[in-house]
Amino acid sequence: MTIQWFPGHMAKARREVTEKLKLVDIIFELVDARIPVSSANPMLEEIIQQKPRLILLNKADMADREITNSWLKYYEQNDKKALAINSQAGSGLHQIVNAAQEILKPKFDRMRAKGMKPRAIRAMIIGIPNVGKSTLINRLAKKNIAKTGNMPGITKSQQWIKVGKELELLDTPGILWPKFEDQEVGYKLALTGAIKDTILNLQDIAVYALRFLENHYPNRLTERYELSEIPNDILPLFNHIGTLRGCLMSKGEVDYDKTAETIIRDIRSEKLGSISFDLPEDQAEED
Ligand SMILES: Nc1nc2c(ncn2[C@@H]2O[C@H](COP(=O)(O)OP(=O)(O)OP(=O)(O)O)[C@@H](O)[C@H]2O)c(=O)[nH]1
């Protein structure tokens, strides 16, 4: 689904999330494990305010495992609860309820102390487009599709999905926009497929990707594109890859757009292996 994020749409999305927030105890913030910072909404912190949050690094199967582990450590050091999951295969999901219970223990203890009846945790999923929100909801709903009706006192009808006895999940996720004003973030979103029909220049994305690979995954770059060494300049590198992959125009000249497309497609389809584009050390510098 492609959403045009005009200011009016952003305001509407924000309003919808703010409304639903009132119904839940906790937010499950879904981000892409390959780009946990770039796939986060820039204003989420402000929107959810004091609401407890569990960060879910989705598509962990596509991310560099070592870097995902560093991210998990990073969040732990910053007192944020985060889990790495794969919504498609369903792995890691069993930890979600436990983690939510741990985060909400003080609140539920207080409720119990006041003599209130124990109840399930209410949660909603929030994330940018294409991060896997529907996949996760469907996965969690799979076994317990018993939808509860309207909740008393709530005028707008909201469907809840029961996940075991302990969790109730809003059946529609909150969709928020990515940080697309930042060009580097835009490249990362494009390379992970979060932006599909990209408004960015293909060649710019591919140049960014090649530079990133050269710095962080040089061996994968040389292996995939049969390079004895990585040329210093981008033009010979493009020429080499274009020729190798047959991205040529009628006169035999390299077609740079086609070459760029090939490079981007290779990365998206993991032909260069699992790659993470956001690195915890860069974030630590910014903090
Ligand atoms: N490899 C992998 N793919 C995933 C995972 N989770 C979701 N996907 C894929 O990512 C794509 C987007 O998933 P959706 O569930 O439609 O994402 P969404 O956030 O609901 O998207 P919008 O409706 O655009 O907001 C689909 O092709 C899913 O199959 C995962 O953990 N691993």
mmCIF file of C-alpha atoms in Angstrom, residues 31-266:
data_model
loop_
_atom_site.group_PDB
_atom_site.id
_atom_site.type_symbol
_atom_site.label_atom_id
_atom_site.label_comp_id
_atom_site.label_asym_id
_atom_site.label_seq_id
_atom_site.Cartn_x
_atom_site.Cartn_y
_atom_site.Cartn_z
ATOM 1 C CA VAL A 31 10.191 -1.371 13.268
ATOM 2 C CA ASP A 32 12.296 -3.057 10.612
ATOM 3 C CA ALA A 33 15.207 -4.882 12.276
ATOM 4 C CA ARG A 34 17.493 -3.806 9.413
ATOM 5 C CA ILE A 35 16.741 -0.127 10.067
ATOM 6 C CA PRO A 36 15.291 0.224 13.573
ATOM 7 C CA VAL A 37 15.922 3.971 13.670
ATOM 8 C CA SER A 38 15.111 4.854 10.073
ATOM 9 C CA SER A 39 11.851 2.880 10.154
ATOM 10 C CA ALA A 40 10.654 4.521 13.358
ATOM 11 C CA ASN A 41 8.186 7.391 13.290
ATOM 12 C CA PRO A 42 9.940 10.664 14.148
ATOM 13 C CA MET A 43 7.114 11.866 16.396
ATOM 14 C CA LEU A 44 6.076 8.668 18.094
ATOM 15 C CA GLU A 45 7.771 9.572 21.349
ATOM 16 C CA GLU A 46 5.761 12.781 21.499
ATOM 17 C CA ILE A 47 2.512 11.134 20.393
ATOM 18 C CA ILE A 48 2.512 8.267 22.860
ATOM 19 C CA GLN A 49 3.941 10.311 25.725
ATOM 20 C CA GLN A 50 3.905 8.234 28.913
ATOM 21 C CA LYS A 51 2.361 5.107 27.366
ATOM 22 C CA PRO A 52 4.549 2.027 27.930
ATOM 23 C CA ARG A 53 6.104 0.657 24.772
ATOM 24 C CA LEU A 54 7.601 -2.583 23.566
ATOM 25 C CA ILE A 55 9.846 -2.258 20.518
ATOM 26 C CA LEU A 56 9.564 -5.147 18.075
ATOM 27 C CA LEU A 57 12.394 -5.516 15.582
ATOM 28 C CA ASN A 58 10.476 -7.257 12.818
ATOM 29 C CA LYS A 59 11.905 -9.005 9.733
ATOM 30 C CA ALA A 60 14.830 -10.073 11.914
ATOM 31 C CA ASP A 61 15.314 -12.924 9.426
ATOM 32 C CA MET A 62 16.422 -10.337 6.852
ATOM 33 C CA ALA A 63 18.728 -8.400 9.179
ATOM 34 C CA ASP A 64 22.368 -8.975 10.076
ATOM 35 C CA ARG A 65 22.045 -11.111 13.191
ATOM 36 C CA GLU A 66 25.116 -9.685 14.888
ATOM 37 C CA ILE A 67 23.872 -6.139 14.446
ATOM 38 C CA THR A 68 20.396 -7.087 15.659
ATOM 39 C CA ASN A 69 22.007 -8.451 18.824
ATOM 40 C CA SER A 70 23.897 -5.179 19.245
ATOM 41 C CA TRP A 71 20.624 -3.302 18.860
ATOM 42 C CA LEU A 72 19.007 -5.438 21.555
ATOM 43 C CA LYS A 73 21.922 -4.616 23.862
ATOM 44 C CA TYR A 74 21.653 -0.955 22.948
ATOM 45 C CA TYR A 75 17.963 -0.850 23.887
ATOM 46 C CA GLU A 76 18.621 -2.705 27.118
ATOM 47 C CA GLN A 77 21.296 -0.184 28.069
ATOM 48 C CA ASN A 78 18.814 2.590 27.383
ATOM 49 C CA ASP A 79 16.128 0.966 29.521
ATOM 50 C CA LYS A 80 13.960 0.164 26.550
ATOM 51 C CA LYS A 81 12.400 -3.231 26.136
ATOM 52 C CA ALA A 82 12.922 -4.674 22.658
ATOM 53 C CA LEU A 83 12.539 -8.059 20.983
ATOM 54 C CA ALA A 84 13.693 -9.398 17.620
ATOM 55 C CA ILE A 85 10.920 -11.201 15.755
ATOM 56 C CA ASN A 86 10.000 -12.686 12.403
ATOM 57 C CA SER A 87 6.278 -12.191 11.925
ATOM 58 C CA GLN A 88 6.211 -14.100 8.693
ATOM 59 C CA ALA A 89 7.515 -17.345 10.186
ATOM 60 C CA GLY A 90 6.079 -16.565 13.602
ATOM 61 C CA SER A 91 9.379 -16.859 15.431
ATOM 62 C CA GLY A 92 10.000 -14.848 18.573
ATOM 63 C CA LEU A 93 6.319 -14.055 19.017
ATOM 64 C CA HIS A 94 5.923 -16.154 22.160
ATOM 65 C CA GLN A 95 8.100 -13.636 24.005
ATOM 66 C CA ILE A 96 5.754 -10.744 23.328
ATOM 67 C CA VAL A 97 3.191 -11.481 26.035
ATOM 68 C CA ASN A 98 5.861 -12.103 28.671
ATOM 69 C CA ALA A 99 7.667 -8.903 27.809
ATOM 70 C CA ALA A 100 4.423 -6.908 27.933
ATOM 71 C CA GLN A 101 3.547 -8.430 31.299
ATOM 72 C CA GLU A 102 6.950 -7.501 32.649
ATOM 73 C CA ILE A 103 6.637 -3.905 31.438
ATOM 74 C CA LEU A 104 3.118 -3.543 32.849
ATOM 75 C CA LYS A 105 3.715 -5.330 36.135
ATOM 76 C CA PRO A 106 3.721 -2.125 38.239
ATOM 77 C CA LYS A 107 0.422 -0.956 36.700
ATOM 78 C CA PHE A 108 -1.291 -4.319 37.085
ATOM 79 C CA ASP A 109 0.047 -4.697 40.630
ATOM 80 C CA ARG A 110 -1.488 -1.328 41.479
ATOM 81 C CA MET A 111 -4.802 -2.401 39.934
ATOM 82 C CA ARG A 112 -4.762 -5.607 41.954
ATOM 83 C CA ALA A 113 -3.948 -3.689 45.141
ATOM 84 C CA LYS A 114 -7.037 -1.562 44.517
ATOM 85 C CA GLY A 115 -9.074 -4.753 44.345
ATOM 86 C CA MET A 116 -9.725 -4.550 40.609
ATOM 87 C CA LYS A 117 -10.450 -7.752 38.753
ATOM 88 C CA PRO A 118 -7.504 -9.120 36.782
ATOM 89 C CA ARG A 119 -7.892 -8.581 33.039
ATOM 90 C CA ALA A 120 -5.962 -9.116 29.832
ATOM 91 C CA ILE A 121 -3.374 -6.607 28.686
ATOM 92 C CA ARG A 122 -4.699 -4.355 25.921
ATOM 93 C CA ALA A 123 -2.257 -3.503 23.187
ATOM 94 C CA MET A 124 -2.043 -1.968 19.755
ATOM 95 C CA ILE A 125 0.525 -2.225 17.016
ATOM 96 C CA ILE A 126 2.005 0.937 15.544
ATOM 97 C CA GLY A 127 4.397 1.226 12.647
ATOM 98 C CA ILE A 128 5.226 2.777 9.302
ATOM 99 C CA PRO A 129 3.757 1.252 6.104
ATOM 100 C CA ASN A 130 5.042 -2.145 4.998
ATOM 101 C CA VAL A 131 6.868 -2.912 8.234
ATOM 102 C CA GLY A 132 4.745 -6.032 8.781
ATOM 103 C CA LYS A 133 1.875 -4.862 10.976
ATOM 104 C CA SER A 134 -0.829 -6.950 9.278
ATOM 105 C CA THR A 135 1.423 -9.983 9.128
ATOM 106 C CA LEU A 136 2.042 -9.769 12.862
ATOM 107 C CA ILE A 137 -1.632 -9.239 13.700
ATOM 108 C CA ASN A 138 -2.625 -12.207 11.545
ATOM 109 C CA ARG A 139 0.059 -14.364 13.101
ATOM 110 C CA LEU A 140 -0.978 -13.482 16.623
ATOM 111 C CA ALA A 141 -4.649 -13.907 15.742
ATOM 112 C CA LYS A 142 -4.129 -17.273 14.099
ATOM 113 C CA LYS A 143 -4.924 -19.489 17.020
ATOM 114 C CA ASN A 144 -7.432 -17.274 18.770
ATOM 115 C CA ILE A 145 -9.484 -15.481 16.213
ATOM 116 C CA ALA A 146 -12.294 -14.967 18.740
ATOM 117 C CA LYS A 147 -12.981 -11.313 18.248
ATOM 118 C CA THR A 148 -14.638 -9.540 21.110
ATOM 119 C CA GLY A 149 -17.262 -6.941 20.307
ATOM 120 C CA ASN A 150 -17.379 -3.341 21.330
ATOM 121 C CA MET A 151 -15.928 -2.560 24.679
ATOM 122 C CA PRO A 152 -18.266 -0.875 27.123
ATOM 123 C CA GLY A 153 -17.889 2.885 27.208
ATOM 124 C CA ILE A 154 -16.299 3.031 23.809
ATOM 125 C CA THR A 155 -18.406 4.688 21.184
ATOM 126 C CA LYS A 156 -16.296 3.935 18.141
ATOM 127 C CA SER A 157 -16.445 0.253 17.446
ATOM 128 C CA GLN A 158 -13.078 -1.374 17.864
ATOM 129 C CA GLN A 159 -12.473 -5.020 17.303
ATOM 130 C CA TRP A 160 -10.181 -6.839 19.658
ATOM 131 C CA ILE A 161 -8.297 -10.010 18.954
ATOM 132 C CA LYS A 162 -7.686 -12.328 21.851
ATOM 133 C CA VAL A 163 -4.154 -13.673 21.996
ATOM 134 C CA GLY A 164 -4.390 -16.372 24.617
ATOM 135 C CA LYS A 165 -5.858 -15.286 27.946
ATOM 136 C CA GLU A 166 -3.354 -12.590 28.669
ATOM 137 C CA LEU A 167 -3.493 -10.280 25.680
ATOM 138 C CA GLU A 168 -6.092 -8.397 23.670
ATOM 139 C CA LEU A 169 -4.901 -6.696 20.523
ATOM 140 C CA LEU A 170 -6.665 -3.989 18.527
ATOM 141 C CA ASP A 171 -7.329 -5.544 15.140
ATOM 142 C CA THR A 172 -6.331 -2.426 13.200
ATOM 143 C CA PRO A 173 -2.817 -1.090 13.585
ATOM 144 C CA GLY A 174 -1.775 2.523 13.891
ATOM 145 C CA ILE A 175 -0.001 3.642 10.741
ATOM 146 C CA LEU A 176 2.481 6.465 11.051
ATOM 147 C CA TRP A 177 4.895 8.028 8.599
ATOM 148 C CA PRO A 178 8.651 7.466 8.382
ATOM 149 C CA LYS A 179 11.364 10.128 8.655
ATOM 150 C CA PHE A 180 11.428 10.626 4.921
ATOM 151 C CA GLU A 181 12.765 14.196 5.071
ATOM 152 C CA ASP A 182 16.212 12.808 5.813
ATOM 153 C CA GLN A 183 17.801 11.739 2.525
ATOM 154 C CA GLU A 184 19.924 8.958 4.004
ATOM 155 C CA VAL A 185 16.860 7.565 5.750
ATOM 156 C CA GLY A 186 15.081 7.697 2.380
ATOM 157 C CA TYR A 187 17.814 5.571 0.799
ATOM 158 C CA LYS A 188 17.601 3.026 3.603
ATOM 159 C CA LEU A 189 13.810 2.866 3.338
ATOM 160 C CA ALA A 190 14.135 2.313 -0.406
ATOM 161 C CA LEU A 191 16.774 -0.404 -0.025
ATOM 162 C CA THR A 192 14.678 -2.352 2.456
ATOM 163 C CA GLY A 193 11.569 -2.009 0.306
ATOM 164 C CA ALA A 194 9.661 0.246 2.702
ATOM 165 C CA ILE A 195 9.331 2.775 -0.106
ATOM 166 C CA LYS A 196 8.286 0.831 -3.171
ATOM 167 C CA ASP A 197 7.532 3.230 -5.973
ATOM 168 C CA THR A 198 10.350 5.373 -4.973
ATOM 169 C CA ILE A 199 10.390 9.088 -5.407
ATOM 170 C CA LEU A 200 14.137 8.980 -5.014
ATOM 171 C CA ASN A 201 16.560 8.716 -7.904
ATOM 172 C CA LEU A 202 17.474 5.067 -8.552
ATOM 173 C CA GLN A 203 21.102 5.834 -9.289
ATOM 174 C CA ASP A 204 21.443 7.846 -6.064
ATOM 175 C CA ILE A 205 20.057 4.920 -4.070
ATOM 176 C CA ALA A 206 22.414 2.473 -5.785
ATOM 177 C CA VAL A 207 25.442 4.715 -5.233
ATOM 178 C CA TYR A 208 24.525 5.003 -1.552
ATOM 179 C CA ALA A 209 24.138 1.203 -1.382
ATOM 180 C CA LEU A 210 27.486 0.509 -3.062
ATOM 181 C CA ARG A 211 29.300 2.914 -0.732
ATOM 182 C CA PHE A 212 27.590 1.349 2.275
ATOM 183 C CA LEU A 213 28.518 -2.157 1.136
ATOM 184 C CA GLU A 214 32.085 -1.082 0.428
ATOM 185 C CA ASN A 215 32.382 0.209 3.993
ATOM 186 C CA HIS A 216 30.497 -2.496 5.859
ATOM 187 C CA TYR A 217 30.278 -5.624 3.703
ATOM 188 C CA PRO A 218 33.200 -5.389 1.207
ATOM 189 C CA ASN A 219 33.529 -9.147 0.795
ATOM 190 C CA ARG A 220 29.931 -9.590 -0.164
ATOM 191 C CA LEU A 221 30.279 -6.829 -2.741
ATOM 192 C CA THR A 222 33.361 -8.386 -4.341
ATOM 193 C CA GLU A 223 31.846 -11.869 -4.303
ATOM 194 C CA ARG A 224 28.472 -10.947 -5.731
ATOM 195 C CA TYR A 225 29.886 -8.816 -8.515
ATOM 196 C CA GLU A 226 33.052 -10.802 -9.214
ATOM 197 C CA LEU A 227 35.432 -7.989 -8.363
ATOM 198 C CA SER A 228 39.123 -8.611 -7.720
ATOM 199 C CA GLU A 229 39.143 -5.280 -5.934
ATOM 200 C CA ILE A 230 36.652 -2.470 -5.416
ATOM 201 C CA PRO A 231 37.420 0.478 -7.708
ATOM 202 C CA ASN A 232 37.821 3.822 -5.947
ATOM 203 C CA ASP A 233 35.467 5.604 -8.292
ATOM 204 C CA ILE A 234 31.794 4.878 -8.668
ATOM 205 C CA LEU A 235 31.756 5.028 -12.490
ATOM 206 C CA PRO A 236 34.071 2.048 -13.124
ATOM 207 C CA LEU A 237 32.161 0.151 -10.435
ATOM 208 C CA PHE A 238 28.852 0.831 -12.187
ATOM 209 C CA ASN A 239 30.397 -0.039 -15.560
ATOM 210 C CA HIS A 240 31.692 -3.322 -14.190
ATOM 211 C CA ILE A 241 28.408 -4.355 -12.590
ATOM 212 C CA GLY A 242 26.356 -3.175 -15.596
ATOM 213 C CA THR A 243 28.505 -5.142 -18.017
ATOM 214 C CA LEU A 244 28.582 -8.220 -15.797
ATOM 215 C CA ARG A 245 24.815 -8.245 -15.432
ATOM 216 C CA GLY A 246 24.073 -7.352 -19.053
ATOM 217 C CA CYS A 247 22.473 -3.995 -18.249
ATOM 218 C CA LEU A 248 23.348 -2.549 -21.638
ATOM 219 C CA MET A 249 21.811 -0.197 -24.157
ATOM 220 C CA SER A 250 21.550 -0.946 -27.873
ATOM 221 C CA LYS A 251 25.065 0.284 -28.672
ATOM 222 C CA GLY A 252 26.542 -1.801 -25.904
ATOM 223 C CA GLU A 253 26.898 1.095 -23.481
ATOM 224 C CA VAL A 254 26.048 0.488 -19.838
ATOM 225 C CA ASP A 255 22.487 1.439 -18.914
ATOM 226 C CA TYR A 256 22.976 3.114 -15.529
ATOM 227 C CA ASP A 257 19.328 3.111 -14.527
ATOM 228 C CA LYS A 258 19.038 -0.600 -15.253
ATOM 229 C CA THR A 259 22.295 -1.250 -13.390
ATOM 230 C CA ALA A 260 21.019 0.728 -10.411
ATOM 231 C CA GLU A 261 17.759 -1.230 -10.480
ATOM 232 C CA THR A 262 19.680 -4.509 -10.544
ATOM 233 C CA ILE A 263 21.782 -3.501 -7.535
ATOM 234 C CA ILE A 264 18.707 -2.396 -5.566
ATOM 235 C CA ARG A 265 16.822 -5.575 -6.494
ATOM 236 C CA ASP A 266 19.799 -7.713 -5.435
#
